[in-house]
Amino acid sequence: MAHFRVLAGLTVLSAPGDHVQSRSISEVRMHQDYDDTTYDNDVTLLLLSSPFNFTDHVQPACTPHNVTHEVALNFSHCFISGWGSSYYKGLLQEAEVELVDRTTCNLSTWYNGLVTENMICAGQESGAVDACQVLIFVHFL
Ligand SMILES: *[C@@H]1O[C@H](CO)[C@@H](O)[C@H](O)[C@H]1NC(C)=O
Ligand SMILES: *[C@@H]1O[C@H](CO)[C@@H](O)[C@H](O)[C@H]1NC(C)=O
Ligand SMILES: *[C@@H]1O[C@H](CO)[C@@H](O)[C@H](O)[C@H]1NC(C)=O
Ligand SMILES: *[C@@H]1O[C@H](CO)[C@@H](O)[C@H](O)[C@H]1NC(C)=O
């Protein structure tokens, strides 16, 4: 992990700017049930060498307080974010997508049984192909 750094406070990889903060990683904890064939439980926690300082440019993600709160919020959409393909030249991308229920997402015309209870399905209204591409995008977050 000595070769990796976690950066915050930048949107252009090639031009980090004045607001960027960098931390090294002191511990990596993969989900104990991660399955590299099905991608089930594809989530990893990184412990940073020291915390980020929250500023106007570095803020924590909002998360529901508990399951009751999550249900009450009645999410229908979510935001996905990532660096995209090399086509975008390292410019941080963000998109709003609809959450799709797992039963629909698991249909033979969609992910055909590959969806587990640990996965979130999200995509655009225009159809399964977009959802597919977006799901892969979400998957790498
Ligand atoms: C973050 O905050 C700590 C403690 O307030 C300070 O010592 C440190 O210099 C700050 N680091 C950055 C990158 O602003
Ligand atoms: C869940 O979170 C809500 C919103 O913050 C809070 O009002 C409620 O007391 C919490 N419930 C439990 C069981 O912690
Ligand atoms: C949740 O949101 C959806 C879409 O906006 C709406 O149709 C539905 O009635 C809402 N459900 C509840 C329990 O508020
Ligand atoms: C999706 O379908 C597969 C195969 O039928 C099943 O094993 C799995 O439990 C389903 N996932 C969900 C979330 O229902």
PDB file of C-alpha atoms and ligand atoms in Angstrom:
ATOM      1  CA  MET A   1       0.000   0.000   0.000  1.00  0.00           C
ATOM      2  CA  ALA A   2       3.071   2.227   0.209  1.00  0.00           C
ATOM      3  CA  HIS A   3       2.629   3.024  -3.476  1.00  0.00           C
ATOM      4  CA  PHE A   4      -0.916   4.363  -3.113  1.00  0.00           C
ATOM      5  CA  ARG A   5      -2.211   7.745  -1.977  1.00  0.00           C
ATOM      6  CA  VAL A   6      -5.758   8.919  -1.360  1.00  0.00           C
ATOM      7  CA  LEU A   7      -6.457  12.400  -2.707  1.00  0.00           C
ATOM      8  CA  ALA A   8      -9.373  14.701  -1.879  1.00  0.00           C
ATOM      9  CA  GLY A   9     -10.317  18.211  -2.978  1.00  0.00           C
ATOM     10  CA  LEU A  10      -9.611  17.941  -6.696  1.00  0.00           C
ATOM     11  CA  THR A  11     -11.653  17.403  -9.860  1.00  0.00           C
ATOM     12  CA  VAL A  12      -8.910  17.319 -12.500  1.00  0.00           C
ATOM     13  CA  LEU A  13      -6.300  14.598 -12.013  1.00  0.00           C
ATOM     14  CA  SER A  14      -3.598  16.366 -14.032  1.00  0.00           C
ATOM     15  CA  ALA A  15      -4.120  19.694 -12.220  1.00  0.00           C
ATOM     16  CA  PRO A  16      -4.752  18.992  -8.505  1.00  0.00           C
ATOM     17  CA  GLY A  17      -4.767  22.674  -7.491  1.00  0.00           C
ATOM     18  CA  ASP A  18      -4.428  24.376  -4.103  1.00  0.00           C
ATOM     19  CA  HIS A  19      -7.267  22.594  -2.297  1.00  0.00           C
ATOM     20  CA  VAL A  20      -5.959  19.054  -2.723  1.00  0.00           C
ATOM     21  CA  GLN A  21      -5.120  16.967   0.356  1.00  0.00           C
ATOM     22  CA  SER A  22      -3.132  13.735   0.205  1.00  0.00           C
ATOM     23  CA  ARG A  23      -2.951  10.875   2.688  1.00  0.00           C
ATOM     24  CA  SER A  24      -1.178   7.544   2.695  1.00  0.00           C
ATOM     25  CA  ILE A  25      -3.013   4.328   3.560  1.00  0.00           C
ATOM     26  CA  SER A  26      -2.202   2.541   6.810  1.00  0.00           C
ATOM     27  CA  GLU A  27      -4.659  -0.348   6.529  1.00  0.00           C
ATOM     28  CA  VAL A  28      -6.852  -2.016   3.890  1.00  0.00           C
ATOM     29  CA  ARG A  29      -9.752  -4.180   4.946  1.00  0.00           C
ATOM     30  CA  MET A  30     -11.585  -6.008   2.164  1.00  0.00           C
ATOM     31  CA  HIS A  31     -15.022  -7.465   2.876  1.00  0.00           C
ATOM     32  CA  GLN A  32     -14.408 -10.961   4.267  1.00  0.00           C
ATOM     33  CA  ASP A  33     -17.022 -12.419   1.889  1.00  0.00           C
ATOM     34  CA  TYR A  34     -15.855 -10.624  -1.258  1.00  0.00           C
ATOM     35  CA  ASP A  35     -16.265 -12.954  -4.231  1.00  0.00           C
ATOM     36  CA  ASP A  36     -14.104 -12.074  -7.222  1.00  0.00           C
ATOM     37  CA  THR A  37     -16.198 -14.252  -9.555  1.00  0.00           C
ATOM     38  CA  THR A  38     -19.637 -12.775  -8.771  1.00  0.00           C
ATOM     39  CA  TYR A  39     -18.378  -9.436  -7.327  1.00  0.00           C
ATOM     40  CA  ASP A  40     -20.623  -9.987  -4.334  1.00  0.00           C
ATOM     41  CA  ASN A  41     -19.645  -7.790  -1.354  1.00  0.00           C
ATOM     42  CA  ASP A  42     -17.421  -5.615  -3.517  1.00  0.00           C
ATOM     43  CA  VAL A  43     -16.523  -3.089  -0.857  1.00  0.00           C
ATOM     44  CA  THR A  44     -13.253  -2.250   0.895  1.00  0.00           C
ATOM     45  CA  LEU A  45     -12.412   0.063   3.783  1.00  0.00           C
ATOM     46  CA  LEU A  46      -9.213   2.103   3.759  1.00  0.00           C
ATOM     47  CA  LEU A  47      -7.749   3.504   6.963  1.00  0.00           C
ATOM     48  CA  LEU A  48      -5.891   6.727   6.187  1.00  0.00           C
ATOM     49  CA  SER A  49      -2.626   7.644   7.887  1.00  0.00           C
ATOM     50  CA  SER A  50      -4.416  10.725   9.267  1.00  0.00           C
ATOM     51  CA  PRO A  51      -7.917  12.152   8.734  1.00  0.00           C
ATOM     52  CA  PHE A  52      -8.718  14.609   5.968  1.00  0.00           C
ATOM     53  CA  ASN A  53      -9.409  18.131   7.148  1.00  0.00           C
ATOM     54  CA  PHE A  54     -12.908  19.113   6.089  1.00  0.00           C
ATOM     55  CA  THR A  55     -12.920  22.353   4.103  1.00  0.00           C
ATOM     56  CA  ASP A  56     -15.100  24.028   1.477  1.00  0.00           C
ATOM     57  CA  HIS A  57     -13.545  21.558  -0.980  1.00  0.00           C
ATOM     58  CA  VAL A  58     -13.325  18.391   1.115  1.00  0.00           C
ATOM     59  CA  GLN A  59     -16.520  17.110   2.742  1.00  0.00           C
ATOM     60  CA  PRO A  60     -17.784  13.725   3.964  1.00  0.00           C
ATOM     61  CA  ALA A  61     -20.542  11.913   2.062  1.00  0.00           C
ATOM     62  CA  CYS A  62     -23.975  12.039   3.716  1.00  0.00           C
ATOM     63  CA  THR A  63     -25.208   8.631   4.835  1.00  0.00           C
ATOM     64  CA  PRO A  64     -28.518   7.627   6.466  1.00  0.00           C
ATOM     65  CA  HIS A  65     -28.348   7.432  10.272  1.00  0.00           C
ATOM     66  CA  ASN A  66     -29.921   3.970  10.375  1.00  0.00           C
ATOM     67  CA  VAL A  67     -32.236   1.666   8.378  1.00  0.00           C
ATOM     68  CA  THR A  68     -35.394   3.440   9.598  1.00  0.00           C
ATOM     69  CA  HIS A  69     -34.003   6.754   8.437  1.00  0.00           C
ATOM     70  CA  GLU A  70     -33.023   5.199   5.087  1.00  0.00           C
ATOM     71  CA  VAL A  71     -36.562   3.885   4.458  1.00  0.00           C
ATOM     72  CA  ALA A  72     -38.087   7.241   5.502  1.00  0.00           C
ATOM     73  CA  LEU A  73     -35.880   9.079   3.032  1.00  0.00           C
ATOM     74  CA  ASN A  74     -37.484   6.931   0.295  1.00  0.00           C
ATOM     75  CA  PHE A  75     -34.627   7.233  -2.136  1.00  0.00           C
ATOM     76  CA  SER A  76     -35.648   7.010  -5.767  1.00  0.00           C
ATOM     77  CA  HIS A  77     -32.457   8.417  -7.246  1.00  0.00           C
ATOM     78  CA  CYS A  78     -28.782   8.463  -6.391  1.00  0.00           C
ATOM     79  CA  PHE A  79     -25.638  10.133  -7.652  1.00  0.00           C
ATOM     80  CA  ILE A  80     -22.755   8.192  -9.055  1.00  0.00           C
ATOM     81  CA  SER A  81     -19.305   9.626  -9.461  1.00  0.00           C
ATOM     82  CA  GLY A  82     -16.019   8.520 -10.904  1.00  0.00           C
ATOM     83  CA  TRP A  83     -13.151   9.425 -13.197  1.00  0.00           C
ATOM     84  CA  GLY A  84     -14.835   7.820 -16.202  1.00  0.00           C
ATOM     85  CA  SER A  85     -12.912   6.381 -19.097  1.00  0.00           C
ATOM     86  CA  SER A  86      -9.675   7.865 -20.419  1.00  0.00           C
ATOM     87  CA  TYR A  87     -11.939   9.666 -22.916  1.00  0.00           C
ATOM     88  CA  TYR A  88     -12.735  12.188 -20.155  1.00  0.00           C
ATOM     89  CA  LYS A  89      -9.031  12.835 -19.544  1.00  0.00           C
ATOM     90  CA  GLY A  90      -9.177  12.501 -15.773  1.00  0.00           C
ATOM     91  CA  LEU A  91     -12.025  14.933 -15.150  1.00  0.00           C
ATOM     92  CA  LEU A  92     -14.296  13.889 -12.274  1.00  0.00           C
ATOM     93  CA  GLN A  93     -17.767  12.978 -13.567  1.00  0.00           C
ATOM     94  CA  GLU A  94     -21.091  12.904 -11.733  1.00  0.00           C
ATOM     95  CA  ALA A  95     -24.509  11.679 -12.866  1.00  0.00           C
ATOM     96  CA  GLU A  96     -27.935  11.257 -11.294  1.00  0.00           C
ATOM     97  CA  VAL A  97     -29.481   7.835 -11.847  1.00  0.00           C
ATOM     98  CA  GLU A  98     -32.659   6.084 -10.774  1.00  0.00           C
ATOM     99  CA  LEU A  99     -32.511   3.260  -8.287  1.00  0.00           C
ATOM    100  CA  VAL A 100     -33.959   0.095  -9.842  1.00  0.00           C
ATOM    101  CA  ASP A 101     -35.452  -2.607  -7.628  1.00  0.00           C
ATOM    102  CA  ARG A 102     -33.446  -5.819  -7.441  1.00  0.00           C
ATOM    103  CA  THR A 103     -36.246  -8.035  -8.768  1.00  0.00           C
ATOM    104  CA  THR A 104     -36.435  -6.032 -12.009  1.00  0.00           C
ATOM    105  CA  CYS A 105     -32.664  -5.800 -12.226  1.00  0.00           C
ATOM    106  CA  ASN A 106     -32.325  -9.566 -11.797  1.00  0.00           C
ATOM    107  CA  LEU A 107     -34.717 -10.443 -14.676  1.00  0.00           C
ATOM    108  CA  SER A 108     -33.412 -12.524 -17.570  1.00  0.00           C
ATOM    109  CA  THR A 109     -33.645  -9.424 -19.809  1.00  0.00           C
ATOM    110  CA  TRP A 110     -31.439  -7.444 -17.387  1.00  0.00           C
ATOM    111  CA  TYR A 111     -28.745  -9.035 -15.215  1.00  0.00           C
ATOM    112  CA  ASN A 112     -30.214 -12.519 -15.518  1.00  0.00           C
ATOM    113  CA  GLY A 113     -29.787 -13.760 -11.941  1.00  0.00           C
ATOM    114  CA  LEU A 114     -26.398 -12.149 -11.240  1.00  0.00           C
ATOM    115  CA  VAL A 115     -27.810  -9.662  -8.728  1.00  0.00           C
ATOM    116  CA  THR A 116     -27.484 -10.465  -5.016  1.00  0.00           C
ATOM    117  CA  GLU A 117     -29.039  -8.828  -1.948  1.00  0.00           C
ATOM    118  CA  ASN A 118     -25.766  -6.967  -1.419  1.00  0.00           C
ATOM    119  CA  MET A 119     -25.921  -5.083  -4.728  1.00  0.00           C
ATOM    120  CA  ILE A 120     -27.565  -1.821  -5.717  1.00  0.00           C
ATOM    121  CA  CYS A 121     -29.043  -1.410  -9.190  1.00  0.00           C
ATOM    122  CA  ALA A 122     -29.159   2.054 -10.694  1.00  0.00           C
ATOM    123  CA  GLY A 123     -29.597   3.393 -14.193  1.00  0.00           C
ATOM    124  CA  GLN A 124     -31.347   5.706 -16.613  1.00  0.00           C
ATOM    125  CA  GLU A 125     -35.012   5.428 -17.549  1.00  0.00           C
ATOM    126  CA  SER A 126     -34.071   4.730 -21.158  1.00  0.00           C
ATOM    127  CA  GLY A 127     -33.391   1.063 -20.475  1.00  0.00           C
ATOM    128  CA  ALA A 128     -31.371  -1.894 -19.421  1.00  0.00           C
ATOM    129  CA  VAL A 129     -28.310  -1.104 -21.510  1.00  0.00           C
ATOM    130  CA  ASP A 130     -27.723   2.201 -19.747  1.00  0.00           C
ATOM    131  CA  ALA A 131     -28.407   0.536 -16.419  1.00  0.00           C
ATOM    132  CA  CYS A 132     -25.853  -2.081 -17.267  1.00  0.00           C
ATOM    133  CA  GLN A 133     -23.158   0.430 -18.047  1.00  0.00           C
ATOM    134  CA  VAL A 134     -24.013   2.509 -15.017  1.00  0.00           C
ATOM    135  CA  LEU A 135     -24.069  -0.491 -12.734  1.00  0.00           C
ATOM    136  CA  ILE A 136     -20.515  -1.276 -13.750  1.00  0.00           C
ATOM    137  CA  PHE A 137     -19.646   2.347 -13.049  1.00  0.00           C
ATOM    138  CA  VAL A 138     -21.225   2.178  -9.567  1.00  0.00           C
ATOM    139  CA  HIS A 139     -19.485  -1.078  -9.046  1.00  0.00           C
ATOM    140  CA  PHE A 140     -16.050   0.554  -9.273  1.00  0.00           C
ATOM    141  CA  LEU A 141     -16.803   3.293  -6.766  1.00  0.00           C
TER     142      LEU A 141
HETATM  143  C1  LIG B   1      -5.210  19.564   9.170  1.00  0.00           C
HETATM  144  O1  LIG B   1      -5.533  19.937  10.483  1.00  0.00           O
HETATM  145  C2  LIG B   1      -4.495  19.649  11.398  1.00  0.00           C
HETATM  146  C3  LIG B   1      -5.006  19.878  12.797  1.00  0.00           C
HETATM  147  O2  LIG B   1      -5.928  20.911  12.837  1.00  0.00           O
HETATM  148  C4  LIG B   1      -3.292  20.517  11.050  1.00  0.00           C
HETATM  149  O3  LIG B   1      -2.236  20.258  11.943  1.00  0.00           O
HETATM  150  C5  LIG B   1      -2.848  20.177   9.653  1.00  0.00           C
HETATM  151  O4  LIG B   1      -1.806  21.034   9.253  1.00  0.00           O
HETATM  152  C6  LIG B   1      -3.981  20.313   8.690  1.00  0.00           C
HETATM  153  N1  LIG B   1      -3.558  19.772   7.434  1.00  0.00           N
HETATM  154  C7  LIG B   1      -3.864  20.333   6.271  1.00  0.00           C
HETATM  155  C8  LIG B   1      -3.361  19.633   5.058  1.00  0.00           C
HETATM  156  O5  LIG B   1      -4.506  21.357   6.190  1.00  0.00           O
HETATM  157  C1  LIG B   2     -32.690   6.591  13.387  1.00  0.00           C
HETATM  158  O1  LIG B   2     -32.349   7.862  12.913  1.00  0.00           O
HETATM  159  C2  LIG B   2     -33.367   8.823  13.096  1.00  0.00           C
HETATM  160  C3  LIG B   2     -32.967  10.095  12.356  1.00  0.00           C
HETATM  161  O2  LIG B   2     -31.760  10.607  12.844  1.00  0.00           O
HETATM  162  C4  LIG B   2     -33.575   9.023  14.596  1.00  0.00           C
HETATM  163  O3  LIG B   2     -34.590   9.983  14.808  1.00  0.00           O
HETATM  164  C5  LIG B   2     -33.957   7.698  15.235  1.00  0.00           C
HETATM  165  O4  LIG B   2     -34.045   7.837  16.639  1.00  0.00           O
HETATM  166  C6  LIG B   2     -32.941   6.618  14.896  1.00  0.00           C
HETATM  167  N1  LIG B   2     -33.443   5.331  15.349  1.00  0.00           N
HETATM  168  C7  LIG B   2     -32.679   4.469  15.978  1.00  0.00           C
HETATM  169  C8  LIG B   2     -33.331   3.156  16.322  1.00  0.00           C
HETATM  170  O5  LIG B   2     -31.531   4.717  16.301  1.00  0.00           O
HETATM  171  C1  LIG B   3     -41.429   7.097  -2.622  1.00  0.00           C
HETATM  172  O1  LIG B   3     -41.105   7.862  -3.766  1.00  0.00           O
HETATM  173  C2  LIG B   3     -41.775   7.436  -4.922  1.00  0.00           C
HETATM  174  C3  LIG B   3     -41.211   8.214  -6.112  1.00  0.00           C
HETATM  175  O2  LIG B   3     -41.105   9.583  -5.839  1.00  0.00           O
HETATM  176  C4  LIG B   3     -43.294   7.657  -4.735  1.00  0.00           C
HETATM  177  O3  LIG B   3     -43.982   7.211  -5.877  1.00  0.00           O
HETATM  178  C5  LIG B   3     -43.745   6.845  -3.513  1.00  0.00           C
HETATM  179  O4  LIG B   3     -45.117   7.102  -3.256  1.00  0.00           O
HETATM  180  C6  LIG B   3     -42.925   7.217  -2.300  1.00  0.00           C
HETATM  181  N1  LIG B   3     -43.253   6.313  -1.208  1.00  0.00           N
HETATM  182  C7  LIG B   3     -43.413   6.746   0.046  1.00  0.00           C
HETATM  183  C8  LIG B   3     -43.717   5.687   1.063  1.00  0.00           C
HETATM  184  O5  LIG B   3     -43.306   7.921   0.355  1.00  0.00           O
HETATM  185  C1  LIG B   4     -31.334 -13.260  -8.556  1.00  0.00           C
HETATM  186  O1  LIG B   4     -31.543 -14.469  -9.233  1.00  0.00           O
HETATM  187  C2  LIG B   4     -30.706 -15.514  -8.785  1.00  0.00           C
HETATM  188  C3  LIG B   4     -30.957 -16.723  -9.689  1.00  0.00           C
HETATM  189  O2  LIG B   4     -32.315 -16.999  -9.757  1.00  0.00           O
HETATM  190  C4  LIG B   4     -31.000 -15.806  -7.307  1.00  0.00           C
HETATM  191  O3  LIG B   4     -30.150 -16.839  -6.847  1.00  0.00           O
HETATM  192  C5  LIG B   4     -30.790 -14.539  -6.507  1.00  0.00           C
HETATM  193  O4  LIG B   4     -31.143 -14.755  -5.149  1.00  0.00           O
HETATM  194  C6  LIG B   4     -31.617 -13.404  -7.088  1.00  0.00           C
HETATM  195  N1  LIG B   4     -31.305 -12.157  -6.395  1.00  0.00           N
HETATM  196  C7  LIG B   4     -32.185 -11.475  -5.693  1.00  0.00           C
HETATM  197  C8  LIG B   4     -31.724 -10.173  -5.120  1.00  0.00           C
HETATM  198  O5  LIG B   4     -33.342 -11.829  -5.535  1.00  0.00           O
END
